[in-house]
mmCIF file of C-alpha atoms in Angstrom:
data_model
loop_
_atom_site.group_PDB
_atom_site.id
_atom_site.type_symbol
_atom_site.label_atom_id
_atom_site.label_comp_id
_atom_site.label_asym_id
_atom_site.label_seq_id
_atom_site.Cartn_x
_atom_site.Cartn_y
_atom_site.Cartn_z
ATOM 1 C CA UNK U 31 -20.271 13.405 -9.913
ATOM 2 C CA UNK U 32 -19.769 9.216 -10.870
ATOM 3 C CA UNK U 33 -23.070 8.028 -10.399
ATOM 4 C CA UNK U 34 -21.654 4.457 -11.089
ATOM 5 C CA UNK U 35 -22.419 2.587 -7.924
ATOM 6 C CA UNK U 36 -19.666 1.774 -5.524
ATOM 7 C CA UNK U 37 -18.805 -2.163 -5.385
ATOM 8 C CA UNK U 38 -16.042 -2.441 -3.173
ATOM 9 C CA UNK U 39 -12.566 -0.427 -1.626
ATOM 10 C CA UNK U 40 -9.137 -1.426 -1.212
ATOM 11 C CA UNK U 41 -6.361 0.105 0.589
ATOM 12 C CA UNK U 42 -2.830 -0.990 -1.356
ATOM 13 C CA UNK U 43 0.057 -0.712 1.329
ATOM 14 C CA UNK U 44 3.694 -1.623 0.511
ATOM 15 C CA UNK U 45 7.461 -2.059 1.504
ATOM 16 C CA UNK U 46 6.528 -1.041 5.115
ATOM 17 C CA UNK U 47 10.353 -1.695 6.075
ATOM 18 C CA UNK U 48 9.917 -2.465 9.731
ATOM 19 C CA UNK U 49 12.840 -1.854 11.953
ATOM 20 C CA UNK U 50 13.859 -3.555 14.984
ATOM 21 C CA UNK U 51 12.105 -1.852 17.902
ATOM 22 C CA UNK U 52 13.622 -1.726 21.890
ATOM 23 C CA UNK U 53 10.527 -3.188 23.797
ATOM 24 C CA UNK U 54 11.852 -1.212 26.675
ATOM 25 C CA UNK U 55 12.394 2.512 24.762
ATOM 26 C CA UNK U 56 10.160 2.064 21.743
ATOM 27 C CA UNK U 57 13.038 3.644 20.023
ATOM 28 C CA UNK U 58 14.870 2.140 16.765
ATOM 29 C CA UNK U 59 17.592 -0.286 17.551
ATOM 30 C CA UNK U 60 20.101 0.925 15.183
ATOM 31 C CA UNK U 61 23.848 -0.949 14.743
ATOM 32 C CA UNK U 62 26.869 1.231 16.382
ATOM 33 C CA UNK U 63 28.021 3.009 13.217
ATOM 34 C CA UNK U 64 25.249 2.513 10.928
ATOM 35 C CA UNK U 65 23.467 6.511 11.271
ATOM 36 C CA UNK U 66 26.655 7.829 10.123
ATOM 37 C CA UNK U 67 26.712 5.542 6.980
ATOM 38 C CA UNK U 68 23.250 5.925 6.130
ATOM 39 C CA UNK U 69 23.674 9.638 6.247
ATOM 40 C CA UNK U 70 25.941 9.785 3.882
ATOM 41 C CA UNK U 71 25.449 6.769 1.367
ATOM 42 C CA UNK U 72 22.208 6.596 -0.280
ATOM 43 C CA UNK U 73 22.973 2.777 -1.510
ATOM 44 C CA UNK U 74 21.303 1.618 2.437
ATOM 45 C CA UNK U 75 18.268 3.194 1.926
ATOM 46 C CA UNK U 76 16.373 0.090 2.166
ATOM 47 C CA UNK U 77 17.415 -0.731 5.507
ATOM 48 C CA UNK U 78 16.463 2.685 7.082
ATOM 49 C CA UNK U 79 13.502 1.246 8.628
ATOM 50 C CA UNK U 80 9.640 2.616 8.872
ATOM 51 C CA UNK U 81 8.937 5.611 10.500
ATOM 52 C CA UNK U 82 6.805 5.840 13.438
ATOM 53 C CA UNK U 83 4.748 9.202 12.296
ATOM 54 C CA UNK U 84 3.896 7.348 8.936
ATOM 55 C CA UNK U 85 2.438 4.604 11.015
ATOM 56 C CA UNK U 86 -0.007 7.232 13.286
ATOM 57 C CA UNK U 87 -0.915 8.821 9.986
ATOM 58 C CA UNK U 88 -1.377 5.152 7.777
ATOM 59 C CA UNK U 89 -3.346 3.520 10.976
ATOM 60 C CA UNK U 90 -5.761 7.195 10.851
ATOM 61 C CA UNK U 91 -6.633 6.803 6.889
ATOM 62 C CA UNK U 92 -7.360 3.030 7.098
ATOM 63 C CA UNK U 93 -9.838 3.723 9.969
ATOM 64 C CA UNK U 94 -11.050 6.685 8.120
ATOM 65 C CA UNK U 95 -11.844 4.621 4.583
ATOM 66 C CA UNK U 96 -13.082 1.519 6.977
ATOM 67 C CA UNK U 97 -15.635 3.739 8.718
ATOM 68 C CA UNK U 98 -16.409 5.268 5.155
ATOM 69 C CA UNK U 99 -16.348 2.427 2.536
ATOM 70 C CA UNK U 100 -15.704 -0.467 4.337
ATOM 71 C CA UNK U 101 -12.328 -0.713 3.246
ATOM 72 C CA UNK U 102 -9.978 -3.686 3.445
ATOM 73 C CA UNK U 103 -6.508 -3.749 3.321
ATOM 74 C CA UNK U 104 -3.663 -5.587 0.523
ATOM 75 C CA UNK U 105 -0.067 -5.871 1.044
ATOM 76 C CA UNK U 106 2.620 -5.888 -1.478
ATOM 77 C CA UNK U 107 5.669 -6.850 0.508
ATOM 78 C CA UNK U 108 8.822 -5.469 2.075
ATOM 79 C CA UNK U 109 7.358 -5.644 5.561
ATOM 80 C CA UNK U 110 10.366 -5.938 7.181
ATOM 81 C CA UNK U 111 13.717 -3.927 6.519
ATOM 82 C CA UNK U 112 15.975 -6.989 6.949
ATOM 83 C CA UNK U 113 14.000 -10.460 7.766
ATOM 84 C CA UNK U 114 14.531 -10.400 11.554
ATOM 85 C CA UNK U 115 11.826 -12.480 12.930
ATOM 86 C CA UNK U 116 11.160 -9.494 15.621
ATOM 87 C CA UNK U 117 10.302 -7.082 12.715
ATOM 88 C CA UNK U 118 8.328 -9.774 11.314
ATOM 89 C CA UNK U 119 6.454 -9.710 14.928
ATOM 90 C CA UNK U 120 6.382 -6.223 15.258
ATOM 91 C CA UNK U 121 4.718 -5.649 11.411
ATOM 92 C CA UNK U 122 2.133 -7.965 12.457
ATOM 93 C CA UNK U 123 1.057 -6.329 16.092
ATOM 94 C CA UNK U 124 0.446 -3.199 13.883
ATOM 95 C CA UNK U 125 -0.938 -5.023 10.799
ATOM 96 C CA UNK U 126 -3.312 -7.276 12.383
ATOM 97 C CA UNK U 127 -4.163 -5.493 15.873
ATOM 98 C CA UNK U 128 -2.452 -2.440 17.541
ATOM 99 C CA UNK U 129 1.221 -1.067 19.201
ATOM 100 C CA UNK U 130 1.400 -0.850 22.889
ATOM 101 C CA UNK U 131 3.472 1.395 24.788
ATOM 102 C CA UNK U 132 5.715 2.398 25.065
ATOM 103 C CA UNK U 133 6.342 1.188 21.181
ATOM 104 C CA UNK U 134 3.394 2.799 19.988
ATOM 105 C CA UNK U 135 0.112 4.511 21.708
ATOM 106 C CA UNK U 136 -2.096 2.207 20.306
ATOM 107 C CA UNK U 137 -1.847 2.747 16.447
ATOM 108 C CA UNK U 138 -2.360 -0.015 14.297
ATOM 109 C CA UNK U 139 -4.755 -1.036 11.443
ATOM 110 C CA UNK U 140 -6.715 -3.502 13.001
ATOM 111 C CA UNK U 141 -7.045 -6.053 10.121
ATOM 112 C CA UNK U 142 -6.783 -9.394 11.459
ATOM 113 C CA UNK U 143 -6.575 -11.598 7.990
ATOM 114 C CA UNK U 144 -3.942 -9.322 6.592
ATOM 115 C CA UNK U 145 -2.211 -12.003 5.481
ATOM 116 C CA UNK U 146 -5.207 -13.569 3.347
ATOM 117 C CA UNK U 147 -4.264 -10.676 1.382
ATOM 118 C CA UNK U 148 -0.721 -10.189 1.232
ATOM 119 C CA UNK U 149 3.036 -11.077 -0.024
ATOM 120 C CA UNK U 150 6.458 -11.407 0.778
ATOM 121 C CA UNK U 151 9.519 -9.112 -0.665
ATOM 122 C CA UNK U 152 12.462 -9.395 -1.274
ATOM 123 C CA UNK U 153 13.829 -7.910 2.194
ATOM 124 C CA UNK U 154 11.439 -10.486 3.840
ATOM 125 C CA UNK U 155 14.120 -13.237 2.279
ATOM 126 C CA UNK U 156 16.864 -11.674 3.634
ATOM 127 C CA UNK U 157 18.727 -13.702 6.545
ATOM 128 C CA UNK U 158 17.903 -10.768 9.303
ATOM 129 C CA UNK U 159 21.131 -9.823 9.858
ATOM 130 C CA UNK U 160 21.389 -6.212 8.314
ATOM 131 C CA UNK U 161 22.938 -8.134 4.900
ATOM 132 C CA UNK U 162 21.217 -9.310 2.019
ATOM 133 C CA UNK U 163 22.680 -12.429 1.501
ATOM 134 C CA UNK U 164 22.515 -15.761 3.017
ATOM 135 C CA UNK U 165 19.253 -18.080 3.613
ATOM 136 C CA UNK U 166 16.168 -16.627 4.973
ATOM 137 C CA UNK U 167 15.100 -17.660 8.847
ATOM 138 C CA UNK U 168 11.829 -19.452 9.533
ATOM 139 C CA UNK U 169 10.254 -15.995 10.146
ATOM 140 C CA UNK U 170 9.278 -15.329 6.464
ATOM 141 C CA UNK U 171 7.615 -19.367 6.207
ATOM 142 C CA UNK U 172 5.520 -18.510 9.248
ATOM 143 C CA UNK U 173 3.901 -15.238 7.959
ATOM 144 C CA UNK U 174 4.192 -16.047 4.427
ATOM 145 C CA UNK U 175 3.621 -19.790 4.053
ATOM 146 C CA UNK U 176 1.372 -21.542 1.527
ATOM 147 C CA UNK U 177 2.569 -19.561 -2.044
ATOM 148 C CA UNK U 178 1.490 -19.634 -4.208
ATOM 149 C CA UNK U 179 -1.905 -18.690 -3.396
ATOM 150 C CA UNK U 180 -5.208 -18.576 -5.463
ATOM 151 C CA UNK U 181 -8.307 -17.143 -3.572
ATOM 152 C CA UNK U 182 -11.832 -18.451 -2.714
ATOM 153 C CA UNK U 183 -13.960 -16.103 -5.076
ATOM 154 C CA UNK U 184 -15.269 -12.914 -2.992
ATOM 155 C CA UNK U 185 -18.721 -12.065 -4.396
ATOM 156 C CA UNK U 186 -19.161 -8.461 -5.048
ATOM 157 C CA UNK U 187 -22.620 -6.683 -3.893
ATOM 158 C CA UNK U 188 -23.475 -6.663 -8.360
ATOM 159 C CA UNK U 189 -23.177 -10.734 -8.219
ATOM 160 C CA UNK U 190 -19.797 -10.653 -9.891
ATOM 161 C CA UNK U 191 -16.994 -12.313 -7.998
ATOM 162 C CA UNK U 192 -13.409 -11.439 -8.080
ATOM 163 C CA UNK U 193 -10.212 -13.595 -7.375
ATOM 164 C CA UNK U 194 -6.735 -13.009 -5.924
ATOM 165 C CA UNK U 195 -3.671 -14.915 -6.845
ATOM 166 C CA UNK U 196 -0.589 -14.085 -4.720
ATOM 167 C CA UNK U 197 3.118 -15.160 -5.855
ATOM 168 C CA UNK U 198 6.338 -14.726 -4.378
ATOM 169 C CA UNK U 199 8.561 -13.378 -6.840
ATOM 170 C CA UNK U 200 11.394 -14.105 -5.114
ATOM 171 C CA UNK U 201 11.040 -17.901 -4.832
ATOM 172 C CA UNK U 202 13.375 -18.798 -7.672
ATOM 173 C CA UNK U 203 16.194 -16.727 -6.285
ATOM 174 C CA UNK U 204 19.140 -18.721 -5.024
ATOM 175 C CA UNK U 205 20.300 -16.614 -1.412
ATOM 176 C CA UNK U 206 23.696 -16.317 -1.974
ATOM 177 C CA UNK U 207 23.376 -15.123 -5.963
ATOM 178 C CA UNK U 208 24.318 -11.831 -7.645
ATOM 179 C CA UNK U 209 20.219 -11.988 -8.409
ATOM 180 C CA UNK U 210 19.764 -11.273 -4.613
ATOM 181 C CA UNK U 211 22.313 -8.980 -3.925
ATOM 182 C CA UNK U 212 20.819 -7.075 -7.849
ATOM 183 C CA UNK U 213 17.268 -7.156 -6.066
ATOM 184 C CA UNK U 214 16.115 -9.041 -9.177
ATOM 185 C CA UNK U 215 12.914 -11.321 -9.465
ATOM 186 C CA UNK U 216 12.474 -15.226 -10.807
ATOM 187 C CA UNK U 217 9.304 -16.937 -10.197
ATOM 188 C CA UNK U 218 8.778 -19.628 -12.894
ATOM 189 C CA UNK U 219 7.828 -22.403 -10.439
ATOM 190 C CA UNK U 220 5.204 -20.627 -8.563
ATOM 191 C CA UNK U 221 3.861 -19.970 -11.896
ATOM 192 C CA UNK U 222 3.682 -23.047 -12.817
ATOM 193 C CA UNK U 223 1.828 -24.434 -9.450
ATOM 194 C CA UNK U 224 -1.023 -21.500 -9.674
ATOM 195 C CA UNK U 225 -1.573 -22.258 -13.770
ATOM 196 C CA UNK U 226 -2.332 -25.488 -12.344
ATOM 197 C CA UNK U 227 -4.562 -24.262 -9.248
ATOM 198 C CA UNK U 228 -6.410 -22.334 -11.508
ATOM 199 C CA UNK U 229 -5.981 -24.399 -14.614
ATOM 200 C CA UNK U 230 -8.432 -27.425 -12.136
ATOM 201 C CA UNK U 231 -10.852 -24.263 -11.181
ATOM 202 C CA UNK U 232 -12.015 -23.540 -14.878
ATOM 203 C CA UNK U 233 -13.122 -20.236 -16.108
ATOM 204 C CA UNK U 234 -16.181 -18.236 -14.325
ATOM 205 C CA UNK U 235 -17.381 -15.373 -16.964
ATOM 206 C CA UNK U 236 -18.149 -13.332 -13.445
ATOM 207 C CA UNK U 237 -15.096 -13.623 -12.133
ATOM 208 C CA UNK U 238 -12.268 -11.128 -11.925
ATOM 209 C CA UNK U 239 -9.098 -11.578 -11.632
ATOM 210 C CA UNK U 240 -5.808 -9.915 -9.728
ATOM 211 C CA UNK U 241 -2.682 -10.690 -9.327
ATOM 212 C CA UNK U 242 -0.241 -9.745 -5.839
ATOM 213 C CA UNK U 243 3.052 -9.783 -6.965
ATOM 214 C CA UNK U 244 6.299 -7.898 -5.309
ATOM 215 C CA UNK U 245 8.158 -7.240 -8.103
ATOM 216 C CA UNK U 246 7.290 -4.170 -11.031
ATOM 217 C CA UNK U 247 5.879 -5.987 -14.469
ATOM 218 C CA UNK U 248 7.025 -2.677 -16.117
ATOM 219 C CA UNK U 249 10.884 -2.675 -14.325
ATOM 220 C CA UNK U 250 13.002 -3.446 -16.765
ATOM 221 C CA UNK U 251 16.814 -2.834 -16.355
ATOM 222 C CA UNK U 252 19.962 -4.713 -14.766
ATOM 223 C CA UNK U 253 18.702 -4.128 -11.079
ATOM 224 C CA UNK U 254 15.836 -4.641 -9.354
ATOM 225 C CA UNK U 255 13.561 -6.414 -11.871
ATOM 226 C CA UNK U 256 12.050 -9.791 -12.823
ATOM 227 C CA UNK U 257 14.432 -12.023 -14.551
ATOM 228 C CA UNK U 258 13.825 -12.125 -18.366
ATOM 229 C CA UNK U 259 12.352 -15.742 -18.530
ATOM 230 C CA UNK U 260 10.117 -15.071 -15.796
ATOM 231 C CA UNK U 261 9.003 -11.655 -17.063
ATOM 232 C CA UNK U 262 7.829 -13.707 -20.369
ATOM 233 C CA UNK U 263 6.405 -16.344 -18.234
ATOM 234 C CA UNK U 264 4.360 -13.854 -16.374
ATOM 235 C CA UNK U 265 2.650 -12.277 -19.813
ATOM 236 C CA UNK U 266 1.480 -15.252 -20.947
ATOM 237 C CA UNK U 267 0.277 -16.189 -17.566
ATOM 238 C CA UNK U 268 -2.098 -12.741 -17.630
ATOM 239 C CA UNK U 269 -3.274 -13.858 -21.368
ATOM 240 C CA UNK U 270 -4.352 -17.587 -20.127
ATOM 241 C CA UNK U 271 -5.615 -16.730 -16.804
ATOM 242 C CA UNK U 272 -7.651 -13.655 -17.560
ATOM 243 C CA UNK U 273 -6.054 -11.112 -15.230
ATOM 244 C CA UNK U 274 -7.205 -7.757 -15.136
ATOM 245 C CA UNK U 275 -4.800 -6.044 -12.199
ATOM 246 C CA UNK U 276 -1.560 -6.602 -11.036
ATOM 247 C CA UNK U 277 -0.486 -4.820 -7.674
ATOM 248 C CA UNK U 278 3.054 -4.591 -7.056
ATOM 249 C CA UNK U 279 5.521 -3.049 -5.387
ATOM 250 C CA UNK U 280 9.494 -2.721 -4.227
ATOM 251 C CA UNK U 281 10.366 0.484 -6.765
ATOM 252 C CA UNK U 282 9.363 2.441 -3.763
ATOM 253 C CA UNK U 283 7.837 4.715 -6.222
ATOM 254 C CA UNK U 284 4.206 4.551 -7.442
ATOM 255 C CA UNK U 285 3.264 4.270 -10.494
ATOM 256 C CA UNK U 286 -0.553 2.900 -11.791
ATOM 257 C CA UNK U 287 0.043 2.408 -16.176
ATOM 258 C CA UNK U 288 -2.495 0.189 -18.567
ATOM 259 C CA UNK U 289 -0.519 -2.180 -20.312
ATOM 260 C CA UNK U 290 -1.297 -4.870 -23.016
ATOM 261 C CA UNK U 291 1.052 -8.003 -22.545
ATOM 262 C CA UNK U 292 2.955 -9.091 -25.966
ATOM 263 C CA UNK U 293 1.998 -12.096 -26.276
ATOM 264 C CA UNK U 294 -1.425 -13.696 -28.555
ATOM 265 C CA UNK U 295 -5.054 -13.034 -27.303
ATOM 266 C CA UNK U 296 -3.969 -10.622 -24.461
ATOM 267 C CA UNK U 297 -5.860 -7.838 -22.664
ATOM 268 C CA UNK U 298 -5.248 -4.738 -21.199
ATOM 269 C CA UNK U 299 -4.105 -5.138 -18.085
ATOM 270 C CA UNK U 300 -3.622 -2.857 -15.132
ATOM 271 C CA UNK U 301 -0.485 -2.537 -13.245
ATOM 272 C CA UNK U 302 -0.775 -1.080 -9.706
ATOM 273 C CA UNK U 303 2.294 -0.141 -8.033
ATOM 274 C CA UNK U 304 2.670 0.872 -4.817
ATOM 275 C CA UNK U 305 5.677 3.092 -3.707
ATOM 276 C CA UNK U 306 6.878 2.767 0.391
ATOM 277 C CA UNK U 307 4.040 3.603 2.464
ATOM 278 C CA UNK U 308 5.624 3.880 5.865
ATOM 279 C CA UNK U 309 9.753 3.692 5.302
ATOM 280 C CA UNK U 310 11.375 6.551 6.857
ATOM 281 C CA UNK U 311 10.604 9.749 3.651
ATOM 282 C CA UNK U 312 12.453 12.371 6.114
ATOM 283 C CA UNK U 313 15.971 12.839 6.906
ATOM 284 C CA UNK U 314 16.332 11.759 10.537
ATOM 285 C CA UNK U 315 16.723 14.607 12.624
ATOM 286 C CA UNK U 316 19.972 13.332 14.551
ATOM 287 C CA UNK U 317 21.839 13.234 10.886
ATOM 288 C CA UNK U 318 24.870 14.814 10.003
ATOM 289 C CA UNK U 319 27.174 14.497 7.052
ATOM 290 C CA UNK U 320 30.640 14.024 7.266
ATOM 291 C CA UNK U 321 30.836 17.795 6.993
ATOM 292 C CA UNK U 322 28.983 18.305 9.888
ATOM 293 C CA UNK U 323 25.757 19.717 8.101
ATOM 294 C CA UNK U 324 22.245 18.358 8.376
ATOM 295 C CA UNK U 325 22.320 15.885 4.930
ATOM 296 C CA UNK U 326 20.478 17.614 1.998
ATOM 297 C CA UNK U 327 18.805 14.554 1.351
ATOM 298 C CA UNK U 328 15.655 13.064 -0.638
ATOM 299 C CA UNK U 329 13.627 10.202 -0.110
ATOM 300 C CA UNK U 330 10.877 8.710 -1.843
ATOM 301 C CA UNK U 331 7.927 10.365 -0.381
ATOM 302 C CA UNK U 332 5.581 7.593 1.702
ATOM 303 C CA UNK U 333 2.392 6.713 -0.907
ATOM 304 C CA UNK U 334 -0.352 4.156 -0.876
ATOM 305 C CA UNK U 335 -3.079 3.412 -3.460
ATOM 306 C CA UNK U 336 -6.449 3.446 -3.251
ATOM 307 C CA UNK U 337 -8.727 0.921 -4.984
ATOM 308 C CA UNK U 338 -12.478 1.191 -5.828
ATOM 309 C CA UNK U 339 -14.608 -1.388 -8.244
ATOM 310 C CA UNK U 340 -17.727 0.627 -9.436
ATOM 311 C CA UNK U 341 -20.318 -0.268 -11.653
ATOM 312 C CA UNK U 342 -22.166 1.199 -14.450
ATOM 313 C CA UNK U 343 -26.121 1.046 -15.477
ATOM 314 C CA UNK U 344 -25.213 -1.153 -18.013
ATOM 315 C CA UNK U 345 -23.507 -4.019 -15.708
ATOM 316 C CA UNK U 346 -19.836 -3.073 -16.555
ATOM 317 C CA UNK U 347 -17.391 -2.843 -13.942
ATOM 318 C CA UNK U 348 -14.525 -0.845 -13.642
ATOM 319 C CA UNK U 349 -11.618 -0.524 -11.334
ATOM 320 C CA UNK U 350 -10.156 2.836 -10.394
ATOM 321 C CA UNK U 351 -6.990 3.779 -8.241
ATOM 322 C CA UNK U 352 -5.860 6.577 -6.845
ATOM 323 C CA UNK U 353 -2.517 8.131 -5.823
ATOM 324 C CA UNK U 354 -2.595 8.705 -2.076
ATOM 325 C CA UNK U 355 0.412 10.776 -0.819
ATOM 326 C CA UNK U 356 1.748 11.431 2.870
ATOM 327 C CA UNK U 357 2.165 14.988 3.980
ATOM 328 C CA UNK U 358 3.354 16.598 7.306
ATOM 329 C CA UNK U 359 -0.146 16.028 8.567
ATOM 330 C CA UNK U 360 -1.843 13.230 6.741
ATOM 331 C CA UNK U 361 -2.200 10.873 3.727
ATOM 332 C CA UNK U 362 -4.279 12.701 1.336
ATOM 333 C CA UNK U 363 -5.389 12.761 -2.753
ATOM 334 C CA UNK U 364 -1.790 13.685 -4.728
ATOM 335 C CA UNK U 365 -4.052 16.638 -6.978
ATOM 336 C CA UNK U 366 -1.755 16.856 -10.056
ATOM 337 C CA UNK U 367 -2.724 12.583 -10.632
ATOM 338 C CA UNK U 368 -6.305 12.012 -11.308
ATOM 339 C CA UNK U 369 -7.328 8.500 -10.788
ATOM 340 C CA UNK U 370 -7.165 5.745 -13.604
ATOM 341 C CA UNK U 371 -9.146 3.190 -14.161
ATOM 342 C CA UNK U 372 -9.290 -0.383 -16.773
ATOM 343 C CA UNK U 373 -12.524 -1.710 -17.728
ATOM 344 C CA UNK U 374 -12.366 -5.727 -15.697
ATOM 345 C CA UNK U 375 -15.991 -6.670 -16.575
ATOM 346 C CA UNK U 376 -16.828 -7.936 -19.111
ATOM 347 C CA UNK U 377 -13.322 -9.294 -19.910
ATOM 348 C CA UNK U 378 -11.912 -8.261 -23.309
#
């Protein structure tokens, strides 16, 4: 049994993919056409939308671990499917408060200052018309205004603080480039404005630092990752600034790996990604291929992770994470991953 004393719990959440919703069904609005597609071209995954039994079973286990441990909630981005501003709306009833009927029987996760501790994605940026390109609508500014972000300090029960610093990863990406349509990161200027934020802050020895960032640090490829300059930029950020975690997201696949950045006087660092934790992980039940047959389909399986700072006898801290997997009945421990965890205090 870990007889290191509990400091504090987070619940990671990611690429929720909120659909439109018809206020007067509760069901999916879905374009003429578009089931047919979808069930039989993998490439519109992203836009299949969240699914409403991953929200009753996400809304339980955040009520459970708040009950338990006090836990608060972070959001890696993706919470809408395509950038409408009513999937914006809806995401945030069930974020921040609770779903009515007949859109939902009062499920939601209750935590008001979700934002405080969340990110945009790249669907977020989309224009919220079921296509990735063109300029975002106001929707994303509202919810997502004021990035880059650096934290107040949150003091931890030991006396150590820790800090958050939230960048949009998609800031440098021009709407209507093959970067958006590729799903690719660039994020050089918001780099630039948080060195300075934290640059004016100096160093606290206490402190702890972590990063909220949508895109993967350890992507690498034509599609879907950050843009070479900015994936440089962001490793010598970590080595100057002292951070310790990075929580991510948008593979839609977990994945929590210790990594040491290549640059001088850098640190292991740990990267925490989160895979979808509420996008539709089931073939929809009124699918058929073109054959007629129910689609032998896979999706990623929903996932979130679970956080928790503990401390030793000897004043160390350590941050752990667990894999947390949805089944037919609830999101629960994945056994065959035991958690990992990255020494944070003392940095170095």
């Amino acid at each position: 049994m870990d007889q290191r004393k509990r400091l504090a719990t987070f619940v990671q959440i990611s690429d929720l993919h909120f659909a439109s919703i018809d206020p007067r069904t509760g069901a999916q609005v879905v374009p003429a056409g578009l089931n047919k597609m979808w069930a039989n071209v993998s490439i519109f995954d992203g836009l299949l939308g969240h699914s409403h039994k991953s929200l009753v079973q996400l809304s339980r286990y955040v009520a459970s671990m708040r009950r338990r441990e006090n836990a608060e909630v972070i959001f890696t981005g993706d919470v809408t499917s395509c950038g409408r501003p009513d999937q914006f709306d809806l995401a945030d009833d069930y974020l921040a408060t609770q779903l009515l009927p007949p859109i939902g029987n009062h499920i939601g996760l209750h935590a008001s200052t979700w934002r405080d501790l969340g990110i945009a994605g790249n669907h977020d940026q989309w224009p919220g018309n079921g296509w990735m390109l063109g300029n975002p609508n106001g929707a994303v500014n509202i919810y997502f205004s004021g990035l880059p972000d650096v934290s107040q300090t949150r003091p931890l029960p030991d006396g150590r603080l820790i800090r958050f610093v939230r960048i949009d990863s998609d800031a440098d990406i021009s709407p209507h480039s093959l970067n958006r349509a590729m799903a690719r990161g660039a994020f050089q200027s918001q780099l630039m404005v948080a060195d300075k934020l934290l640059d004016d802050l100096g160093r606290c020895a206490d402190e702890i630092r972590v990063m909220l960032i949508h895109h993967s640090y350890q992507c690498r490829g034509k599609t879907l990752s950050m843009k070479s300059a900015s994936h440089q930029a962001l490793s010598h950020f970590l080595a100057d600034h002292r951070i310790s975690v990075v929580m991510t997201g948008h593979l839609h696949v977990p994945l929590v790996h210790r990594f040491v950045p290549p640059v001088p006087e850098s640190n292991r660092v740990l990267e925490t990604r989160c895979g979808t934790t509420t996008q539709a992980d089931r073939v929809p039940l009124e699918w058929k291929s073109i054959r007629g047959k129910f689609p032998k389909r896979a999706f990623p399986k929903n996932t979130l992770l679970l956080h928790r700072l503990f401390a030793d006898n000897r004043g160390q801290v350590f941050w752990s994470v667990e894999v947390i997997e949805r089944t037919r009945v609830e999101f629960k421990p994945v056994k065959r991953l035991k958690p990992k965890e990255i020494k944070v205090y003392p940095y170095g």
